[in-house]
Structure formats: C-alpha cells, structure tokens
Amino acid sequence: MALFLAVELDGAGAHPAAWRASGADPAAVIQPGPLRQIIAAAEEGGFTLATFADSPVPPSIGVDVAGRLEAVGRAAFASTTTTRIGLAPSVPTATTEPFHVAAQIASLDHATHGRAAWVVEGSDSAELATVGTDGPPGEAAEVVAAVRALWDSWEDDAVIKDVATGRYLDPDKVHHVDFAGSSFSVKGPLITPRPPQGQPVVLAADTLGVAADIALVGGQDRLRERAAAARDTGAGLVFAEVEVVLDAHRPAASRLADLNRATPWTTRRTRYTGSAEGLVALLSDLADTFDGVRLHPAVLAVDLPLLVEHVVPALDRPAPGDTLRASLGLVKPTNRFEGSTR
C-alpha cells in the first residue's frame, strides 16, 4: 500500500545530542546548520511533508541547552526554496494567540501556493509557566476551532481588485467571527485572505482531542487500536510517529549508544535502530494500518541522506498534487460562510 512520508527537521536531529555527531561524523553528508540544504534534501528525496518543532522553552537541558529560531519563521524561509514539499511548523496552542496562529499559517499557505500545514502542540507545565497559565482542559480543541473559523472568514472570491470602482474586496464575502472559548475570545474577520487550500492541513497527536486532518499516533502500545480510534473520531489520515537511527559508518546501535552516553534520549515514540532494509520492512508493515509515517531522524546529517537514498525509493508513495491537500488526497473544505450574508 502507498504510504505518505513526513520528516521532522528540527535542529541537528531528533536526538538531543545530535549536534555532537553532525560536524565530526565522517558520514555527515549534510553539514550541520543550513536549513536550505536540509529541506532541499527532503524535497528531492520524495518526502510529502516536512515539520519543524517548536516550544517556548529550550529544546534540551543541561550541557545540551540550546535555542532555536521559531518554527513559523523557519517554514517561511523554506517556502522560498521549495516547490513541492509541504511545510508544517509546530505552534503551541496555550502560548500563542489564536488570531496570530491563523494569520501566520494562512500567510504561509499563500507564500507556498497551498503547501502549508500546522502541527498543533499541547503544552506541559514548564511551557505553560512561561505565560502564567495552567492550560484549561480542552483549550487546544477550542484554539483549533477558532483558527478554522478565522480561515473561513474570507470567502475564496472575496478579493475582487476592481480598479474601475476602486474596490479591493467584496464586503459581503468577508464575515465576522465572534468566538468565545473557556479562557479566551477571538473576534474576526482575519486580516489575511482565505488560504489557497481553504483550510491548511492540521496535524495533532491523537491524544490531544482536536479536530485534525492528520492524527499523529506515537508511543509504543496499542498503535493499531489507537489508529482505528482516531479514524472513528474524524481524522482524515493517521500517521505513525517513528524515531530512526540507521546503520551508517558504524552500526546504528553503536551510534545510538555514543549519543546516549552524552545525553539520554528519553521519549515514548516508537524507535527503530538498524539497517535501512529493516526500516523499509517496518514501514511496509505499518502501511497496513497507517496512511503515513512521520520520521524523526536521530542525526539529520547522517540519517536523512540514508533515508533519501535507501528507504524512500523502496516504498510505494502517492504522486504529489498541486497543493498539500491534493498530495494527501484531502478535499478542499467548503467555506462555512459561503452563501451567507454579513
């Protein structure tokens, strides 16, 4: 079965000590740092979607403490250097104003001509402390609902650019939004015309309880059961989350052990350590249950070229479309305000 492939491109890699291996590793085909080279490798390699992690707190602690440029900015930069791959920055719902999220992702969709997506992120206690909130239950779902309403506040043909009459837009096709959540309220319309995709693609963990186009299923237990549950609750597609450490100039297990001696890699995602052929077999097996997989390469400079050369070509992948929604087989949603008056 065909399998959509997404890849996480944050920093030097998913492992917190990835930066230690990126520069000195003799297998580092991609040099550390330049996003332009990394995103080009992912696009030319055939990935459907690239994601960019983000958080209001540093990505790691102790000797690996580091900062990062915010994800929307990185995705916006990548929009100028790519033509096919989807771009999905992570934006936390509890620490970013919903109106700003809606405007940023809509602008990214315009910049990419319809290739934008949004990875919805919940927040832990440390992240919530940066804005002095405890994150009321269900807030993420409310933020997504507000953002979706704002994306619809302009109809597709609201911009008319009628020089003869001096009108830029048809006011009857720009609609008010008055959203009231449990801890916030938002009034529209948005300051940005409706995105080319109508609604940019929304990705979220299946445990977050939001209306997502793509449910991300992580962890190591009950994956198939959770995938079925995500479909039952309305997700258009379901992706598995898989961390990857591949055999390179040294066996993958040895590479991982060296990285872990510097900083332990403690996550709950499924992790594959081994040969490229073994990963192909695993992904082929997952294709029976999942529509796609988001891969988290341990060290981008080493693992991403191996994925591009040995893994992606061995898999059956859907053909790309004119927009990210088209590439994923997702229809453009009808505007909720279509046919209504202001």
CSV table of C-alpha atoms in Angstrom, one decimal:
chain,number,residue,atom,x,y,z
A,1,MET,CA,0.0,0.0,0.0
A,2,ALA,CA,1.1,3.6,-0.6
A,3,LEU,CA,2.5,5.4,2.3
A,4,PHE,CA,2.8,9.2,2.9
A,5,LEU,CA,6.2,10.2,4.4
A,6,ALA,CA,6.8,13.2,6.7
A,7,VAL,CA,10.1,14.1,8.3
A,8,GLU,CA,10.9,16.2,11.3
A,9,LEU,CA,13.7,18.7,10.5
A,10,ASP,CA,14.3,20.5,13.8
A,11,GLY,CA,17.9,21.4,14.7
A,12,ALA,CA,20.6,18.9,14.1
A,13,GLY,CA,18.2,16.0,14.6
A,14,ALA,CA,15.7,14.4,17.0
A,15,HIS,CA,18.4,13.1,19.4
A,16,PRO,CA,19.2,15.8,22.0
A,17,ALA,CA,23.0,15.2,21.4
A,18,ALA,CA,22.7,15.2,17.6
A,19,TRP,CA,24.8,18.3,17.3
A,20,ARG,CA,27.7,16.4,18.7
A,21,ALA,CA,27.7,14.0,15.8
A,22,SER,CA,26.8,16.3,13.0
A,23,GLY,CA,30.1,18.1,12.4
A,24,ALA,CA,32.7,15.5,13.3
A,25,ASP,CA,30.9,12.4,11.9
A,26,PRO,CA,32.7,11.1,8.7
A,27,ALA,CA,29.2,10.0,7.4
A,28,ALA,CA,27.8,13.5,7.6
A,29,VAL,CA,26.8,14.1,4.0
A,30,ILE,CA,24.7,17.2,5.0
A,31,GLN,CA,26.7,19.7,7.0
A,32,PRO,CA,25.1,21.0,10.2
A,33,GLY,CA,23.1,24.1,10.3
A,34,PRO,CA,21.9,25.2,6.8
A,35,LEU,CA,18.2,24.6,6.6
A,36,ARG,CA,18.4,25.3,2.9
A,37,GLN,CA,20.4,22.1,2.3
A,38,ILE,CA,18.3,20.0,4.7
A,39,ILE,CA,14.9,21.0,3.2
A,40,ALA,CA,16.3,20.5,-0.3
A,41,ALA,CA,17.4,17.0,0.5
A,42,ALA,CA,14.0,16.2,2.0
A,43,GLU,CA,12.1,17.6,-1.0
A,44,GLU,CA,14.3,16.0,-3.6
A,45,GLY,CA,14.2,12.7,-1.7
A,46,GLY,CA,10.5,12.5,-2.1
A,47,PHE,CA,9.0,13.4,1.3
A,48,THR,CA,5.5,14.7,1.2
A,49,LEU,CA,5.8,16.9,4.3
A,50,ALA,CA,8.4,18.4,6.5
A,51,THR,CA,7.6,19.5,10.1
A,52,PHE,CA,9.5,21.9,12.3
A,53,ALA,CA,9.3,21.5,16.1
A,54,ASP,CA,9.0,24.4,18.4
A,55,SER,CA,8.4,25.3,22.1
A,56,PRO,CA,8.5,28.3,24.4
A,57,VAL,CA,11.3,26.6,26.4
A,58,PRO,CA,14.7,25.4,25.1
A,59,PRO,CA,14.7,22.0,23.2
A,60,SER,CA,17.0,20.4,25.7
A,61,ILE,CA,18.6,20.9,29.2
A,62,GLY,CA,22.0,20.7,30.9
A,63,VAL,CA,25.0,20.6,28.6
A,64,ASP,CA,22.7,20.4,25.5
A,65,VAL,CA,20.8,23.5,26.3
A,66,ALA,CA,20.1,25.4,23.1
A,67,GLY,CA,17.8,27.9,21.5
A,68,ARG,CA,16.1,27.7,18.2
A,69,LEU,CA,14.5,30.0,15.7
A,70,GLU,CA,10.7,29.8,15.9
A,71,ALA,CA,9.2,27.3,13.6
A,72,VAL,CA,6.9,29.5,11.5
A,73,GLY,CA,9.9,31.7,10.6
A,74,ARG,CA,11.9,28.6,9.5
A,75,ALA,CA,9.0,27.3,7.5
A,76,ALA,CA,8.6,30.7,5.9
A,77,PHE,CA,12.2,30.7,4.9
A,78,ALA,CA,11.8,27.2,3.5
A,79,SER,CA,8.9,28.4,1.4
A,80,THR,CA,11.2,30.4,-0.8
A,81,THR,CA,13.5,27.5,-1.5
A,82,THR,CA,10.9,24.7,-2.2
A,83,THR,CA,8.2,23.9,-4.7
A,84,ARG,CA,6.6,20.6,-3.8
A,85,ILE,CA,7.1,19.6,-0.2
A,86,GLY,CA,4.5,20.6,2.5
A,87,LEU,CA,5.7,22.8,5.3
A,88,ALA,CA,4.3,22.3,8.8
A,89,PRO,CA,5.6,24.4,11.7
A,90,SER,CA,4.6,23.4,15.2
A,91,VAL,CA,2.8,26.1,17.2
A,92,PRO,CA,1.7,25.6,20.8
A,93,THR,CA,-1.9,26.5,21.5
A,94,ALA,CA,-1.5,27.7,25.0
A,95,THR,CA,1.3,30.2,24.4
A,96,THR,CA,0.3,31.7,21.1
A,97,GLU,CA,-2.8,33.9,20.4
A,98,PRO,CA,-5.3,32.0,18.1
A,99,PHE,CA,-5.6,35.1,15.9
A,100,HIS,CA,-1.9,35.2,15.3
A,101,VAL,CA,-1.7,31.4,14.6
A,102,ALA,CA,-4.5,31.8,12.0
A,103,ALA,CA,-2.8,34.7,10.3
A,104,GLN,CA,0.7,33.1,10.3
A,105,ILE,CA,-0.4,29.8,8.9
A,106,ALA,CA,-2.7,31.5,6.3
A,107,SER,CA,0.2,33.7,5.2
A,108,LEU,CA,2.5,30.6,4.9
A,109,ASP,CA,-0.2,28.9,2.8
A,110,HIS,CA,-0.1,31.9,0.4
A,111,ALA,CA,3.7,32.0,0.4
A,112,THR,CA,3.8,28.3,-0.6
A,113,HIS,CA,0.9,28.5,-3.0
A,114,GLY,CA,-1.0,25.9,-0.9
A,115,ARG,CA,1.6,23.8,0.8
A,116,ALA,CA,1.2,24.9,4.5
A,117,ALA,CA,0.2,22.8,7.5
A,118,TRP,CA,0.1,23.3,11.2
A,119,VAL,CA,1.3,20.9,13.9
A,120,VAL,CA,-0.9,21.6,16.9
A,121,GLU,CA,1.1,21.3,20.1
A,122,GLY,CA,-0.2,21.0,23.6
A,123,SER,CA,2.0,22.3,26.4
A,124,ASP,CA,3.5,20.9,29.6
A,125,SER,CA,3.8,22.6,32.9
A,126,ALA,CA,7.1,24.2,32.1
A,127,GLU,CA,5.8,25.7,28.9
A,128,LEU,CA,2.6,26.9,30.5
A,129,ALA,CA,4.6,28.6,33.2
A,130,THR,CA,6.2,30.9,30.6
A,131,VAL,CA,2.8,32.6,30.1
A,132,GLY,CA,1.4,32.1,33.6
A,133,THR,CA,-1.4,29.7,32.8
A,134,ASP,CA,-2.4,26.2,33.8
A,135,GLY,CA,-3.9,25.4,30.4
A,136,PRO,CA,-7.6,24.7,31.0
A,137,PRO,CA,-8.8,21.3,29.7
A,138,GLY,CA,-10.0,21.3,26.1
A,139,GLU,CA,-8.2,24.6,25.3
A,140,ALA,CA,-6.3,23.1,22.3
A,141,ALA,CA,-9.6,22.0,20.7
A,142,GLU,CA,-11.0,25.5,21.2
A,143,VAL,CA,-8.0,27.1,19.6
A,144,VAL,CA,-8.2,24.9,16.6
A,145,ALA,CA,-11.9,25.6,16.2
A,146,ALA,CA,-11.3,29.4,16.5
A,147,VAL,CA,-8.4,29.2,13.9
A,148,ARG,CA,-10.6,27.2,11.5
A,149,ALA,CA,-13.4,29.8,11.8
A,150,LEU,CA,-10.9,32.6,11.1
A,151,TRP,CA,-9.6,30.8,8.0
A,152,ASP,CA,-13.2,30.8,6.7
A,153,SER,CA,-13.9,34.4,7.5
A,154,TRP,CA,-12.9,35.4,3.9
A,155,GLU,CA,-14.6,33.6,1.1
A,156,ASP,CA,-12.4,32.4,-1.8
A,157,ASP,CA,-13.5,35.2,-4.2
A,158,ALA,CA,-13.7,38.0,-1.6
A,159,VAL,CA,-10.8,39.8,-3.2
A,160,ILE,CA,-12.0,41.4,-6.4
A,161,LYS,CA,-9.4,44.1,-7.2
A,162,ASP,CA,-11.9,46.2,-9.2
A,163,VAL,CA,-9.9,49.1,-10.5
A,164,ALA,CA,-12.9,50.8,-12.1
A,165,THR,CA,-14.8,51.1,-8.9
A,166,GLY,CA,-11.8,51.3,-6.6
A,167,ARG,CA,-12.9,48.3,-4.6
A,168,TYR,CA,-10.3,45.7,-3.3
A,169,LEU,CA,-12.8,43.3,-1.8
A,170,ASP,CA,-16.4,42.4,-1.8
A,171,PRO,CA,-17.5,43.2,1.8
A,172,ASP,CA,-20.4,40.8,1.6
A,173,LYS,CA,-17.9,38.0,1.3
A,174,VAL,CA,-15.8,38.9,4.4
A,175,HIS,CA,-17.5,37.6,7.5
A,176,HIS,CA,-17.5,38.4,11.2
A,177,VAL,CA,-16.2,35.8,13.7
A,178,ASP,CA,-17.1,36.0,17.3
A,179,PHE,CA,-15.6,33.0,19.0
A,180,ALA,CA,-15.8,32.6,22.8
A,181,GLY,CA,-13.8,29.8,24.4
A,182,SER,CA,-13.5,28.8,28.1
A,183,SER,CA,-10.4,31.1,28.6
A,184,PHE,CA,-10.2,33.3,25.6
A,185,SER,CA,-12.3,35.1,22.9
A,186,VAL,CA,-11.5,36.0,19.3
A,187,LYS,CA,-13.2,38.4,17.0
A,188,GLY,CA,-12.6,38.4,13.3
A,189,PRO,CA,-12.5,38.6,10.3
A,190,LEU,CA,-8.9,37.6,9.8
A,191,ILE,CA,-6.5,40.2,8.3
A,192,THR,CA,-5.4,37.7,5.7
A,193,PRO,CA,-7.5,36.4,2.7
A,194,ARG,CA,-8.6,32.8,2.8
A,195,PRO,CA,-5.7,30.4,2.3
A,196,PRO,CA,-5.3,28.7,-1.1
A,197,GLN,CA,-6.2,25.4,0.5
A,198,GLY,CA,-9.2,26.9,2.2
A,199,GLN,CA,-8.1,25.2,5.4
A,200,PRO,CA,-4.3,24.4,5.7
A,201,VAL,CA,-3.7,20.9,6.9
A,202,VAL,CA,-3.9,20.4,10.6
A,203,LEU,CA,-1.8,17.7,12.4
A,204,ALA,CA,-2.2,16.8,16.0
A,205,ALA,CA,-1.4,14.0,18.4
A,206,ASP,CA,-4.3,11.6,18.7
A,207,THR,CA,-4.2,12.2,22.5
A,208,LEU,CA,-4.8,15.9,22.1
A,209,GLY,CA,-8.5,15.7,21.3
A,210,VAL,CA,-8.6,18.2,18.5
A,211,ALA,CA,-10.3,18.1,15.0
A,212,ALA,CA,-7.2,17.2,12.9
A,213,ASP,CA,-6.8,16.3,9.3
A,214,ILE,CA,-3.9,14.1,10.3
A,215,ALA,CA,-3.8,12.3,13.7
A,216,LEU,CA,-0.2,11.6,14.9
A,217,VAL,CA,0.0,8.3,16.8
A,218,GLY,CA,3.1,8.0,19.0
A,219,GLY,CA,4.1,5.7,21.8
A,220,GLN,CA,4.7,2.0,21.7
A,221,ASP,CA,1.5,0.4,22.8
A,222,ARG,CA,-1.9,-0.2,21.1
A,223,LEU,CA,-0.9,1.6,17.9
A,224,ARG,CA,-3.3,-0.1,15.6
A,225,GLU,CA,-6.2,0.3,18.1
A,226,ARG,CA,-5.4,4.0,18.5
A,227,ALA,CA,-5.2,4.4,14.8
A,228,ALA,CA,-8.7,3.0,14.4
A,229,ALA,CA,-10.0,5.2,17.2
A,230,ALA,CA,-8.5,8.3,15.5
A,231,ARG,CA,-10.4,7.5,12.3
A,232,ASP,CA,-13.6,7.0,14.2
A,233,THR,CA,-13.2,10.5,15.8
A,234,GLY,CA,-12.9,12.1,12.3
A,235,ALA,CA,-9.2,12.2,11.4
A,236,GLY,CA,-8.8,12.2,7.6
A,237,LEU,CA,-5.4,10.5,7.8
A,238,VAL,CA,-3.5,8.7,10.5
A,239,PHE,CA,0.3,8.8,10.7
A,240,ALA,CA,2.6,6.8,13.0
A,241,GLU,CA,5.5,8.5,14.8
A,242,VAL,CA,8.8,6.7,14.3
A,243,GLU,CA,12.3,7.7,15.6
A,244,VAL,CA,15.1,6.4,13.3
A,245,VAL,CA,18.8,5.6,13.9
A,246,LEU,CA,20.3,3.8,10.9
A,247,ASP,CA,23.4,1.8,10.2
A,248,ALA,CA,26.0,4.2,8.7
A,249,HIS,CA,29.8,4.1,9.0
A,250,ARG,CA,29.1,2.2,12.3
A,251,PRO,CA,26.2,0.1,13.4
A,252,ALA,CA,23.1,2.0,14.5
A,253,ALA,CA,23.2,0.6,18.0
A,254,SER,CA,26.8,1.8,18.4
A,255,ARG,CA,25.9,5.2,17.1
A,256,LEU,CA,22.9,5.4,19.5
A,257,ALA,CA,25.0,4.3,22.5
A,258,ASP,CA,27.5,7.0,21.9
A,259,LEU,CA,24.8,9.7,21.6
A,260,ASN,CA,23.1,8.4,24.8
A,261,ARG,CA,26.3,8.5,26.8
A,262,ALA,CA,26.3,12.2,26.2
A,263,THR,CA,22.6,12.8,26.7
A,264,PRO,CA,20.0,10.0,27.1
A,265,TRP,CA,17.2,10.1,24.5
A,266,THR,CA,14.1,9.7,26.6
A,267,THR,CA,10.9,9.7,24.6
A,268,ARG,CA,7.9,7.5,24.3
A,269,ARG,CA,7.8,7.2,20.5
A,270,THR,CA,8.4,4.0,18.6
A,271,ARG,CA,12.1,3.8,17.8
A,272,TYR,CA,13.8,1.9,15.0
A,273,THR,CA,17.5,1.2,15.3
A,274,GLY,CA,19.2,-0.9,12.5
A,275,SER,CA,19.5,-1.2,8.7
A,276,ALA,CA,17.8,0.7,6.0
A,277,GLU,CA,16.3,-2.6,4.7
A,278,GLY,CA,14.9,-3.3,8.2
A,279,LEU,CA,13.2,0.1,8.3
A,280,VAL,CA,11.7,-0.5,4.9
A,281,ALA,CA,10.2,-3.7,6.2
A,282,LEU,CA,8.8,-2.0,9.3
A,283,LEU,CA,7.2,0.9,7.3
A,284,SER,CA,5.7,-1.6,4.8
A,285,ASP,CA,4.1,-3.4,7.7
A,286,LEU,CA,2.8,-0.1,9.2
A,287,ALA,CA,1.2,0.7,5.8
A,288,ASP,CA,-1.4,-1.9,6.5
A,289,THR,CA,-2.7,0.2,9.4
A,290,PHE,CA,-1.5,3.8,8.8
A,291,ASP,CA,-1.8,6.2,5.9
A,292,GLY,CA,1.7,7.7,6.6
A,293,VAL,CA,4.6,7.9,8.9
A,294,ARG,CA,6.4,10.9,10.4
A,295,LEU,CA,10.1,10.0,10.7
A,296,HIS,CA,12.3,11.6,13.4
A,297,PRO,CA,16.0,11.1,12.2
A,298,ALA,CA,18.4,10.9,15.2
A,299,VAL,CA,21.1,12.9,13.4
A,300,LEU,CA,19.9,14.7,10.2
A,301,ALA,CA,23.4,15.0,8.7
A,302,VAL,CA,23.7,11.2,8.8
A,303,ASP,CA,20.3,9.6,8.8
A,304,LEU,CA,18.5,11.9,6.4
A,305,PRO,CA,20.8,11.1,3.4
A,306,LEU,CA,20.4,7.3,4.2
A,307,LEU,CA,16.6,7.7,4.3
A,308,VAL,CA,16.6,9.5,0.9
A,309,GLU,CA,19.0,7.1,-0.8
A,310,HIS,CA,17.9,3.7,0.7
A,311,VAL,CA,14.5,3.9,2.3
A,312,VAL,CA,12.2,6.3,0.5
A,313,PRO,CA,12.8,4.9,-3.0
A,314,ALA,CA,12.0,1.4,-1.8
A,315,LEU,CA,8.5,2.4,-0.7
A,316,ASP,CA,5.3,2.9,-2.7
A,317,ARG,CA,4.4,6.6,-2.3
A,318,PRO,CA,1.4,8.6,-3.7
A,319,ALA,CA,2.1,11.0,-6.5
A,320,PRO,CA,2.3,14.7,-5.5
A,321,GLY,CA,-0.5,17.2,-6.2
A,322,ASP,CA,-0.7,20.9,-6.8
A,323,THR,CA,-1.3,21.6,-3.1
A,324,LEU,CA,-0.5,19.7,0.1
A,325,ARG,CA,-4.2,18.7,0.4
A,326,ALA,CA,-4.1,17.4,-3.1
A,327,SER,CA,-0.9,15.5,-2.4
A,328,LEU,CA,-2.6,13.9,0.7
A,329,GLY,CA,-5.8,13.2,-1.1
A,330,LEU,CA,-7.7,15.6,1.2
A,331,VAL,CA,-10.5,17.7,-0.4
A,332,LYS,CA,-10.6,21.4,0.0
A,333,PRO,CA,-13.3,22.2,2.6
A,334,THR,CA,-16.3,24.2,1.8
A,335,ASN,CA,-16.3,27.6,3.4
A,336,ARG,CA,-18.8,27.6,6.3
A,337,PHE,CA,-20.0,31.1,5.4
A,338,GLU,CA,-20.5,30.5,1.7
A,339,GLY,CA,-23.8,31.9,0.6
A,340,SER,CA,-24.5,33.7,3.9
A,341,THR,CA,-24.6,37.5,4.4
A,342,ARG,CA,-22.5,39.5,6.8
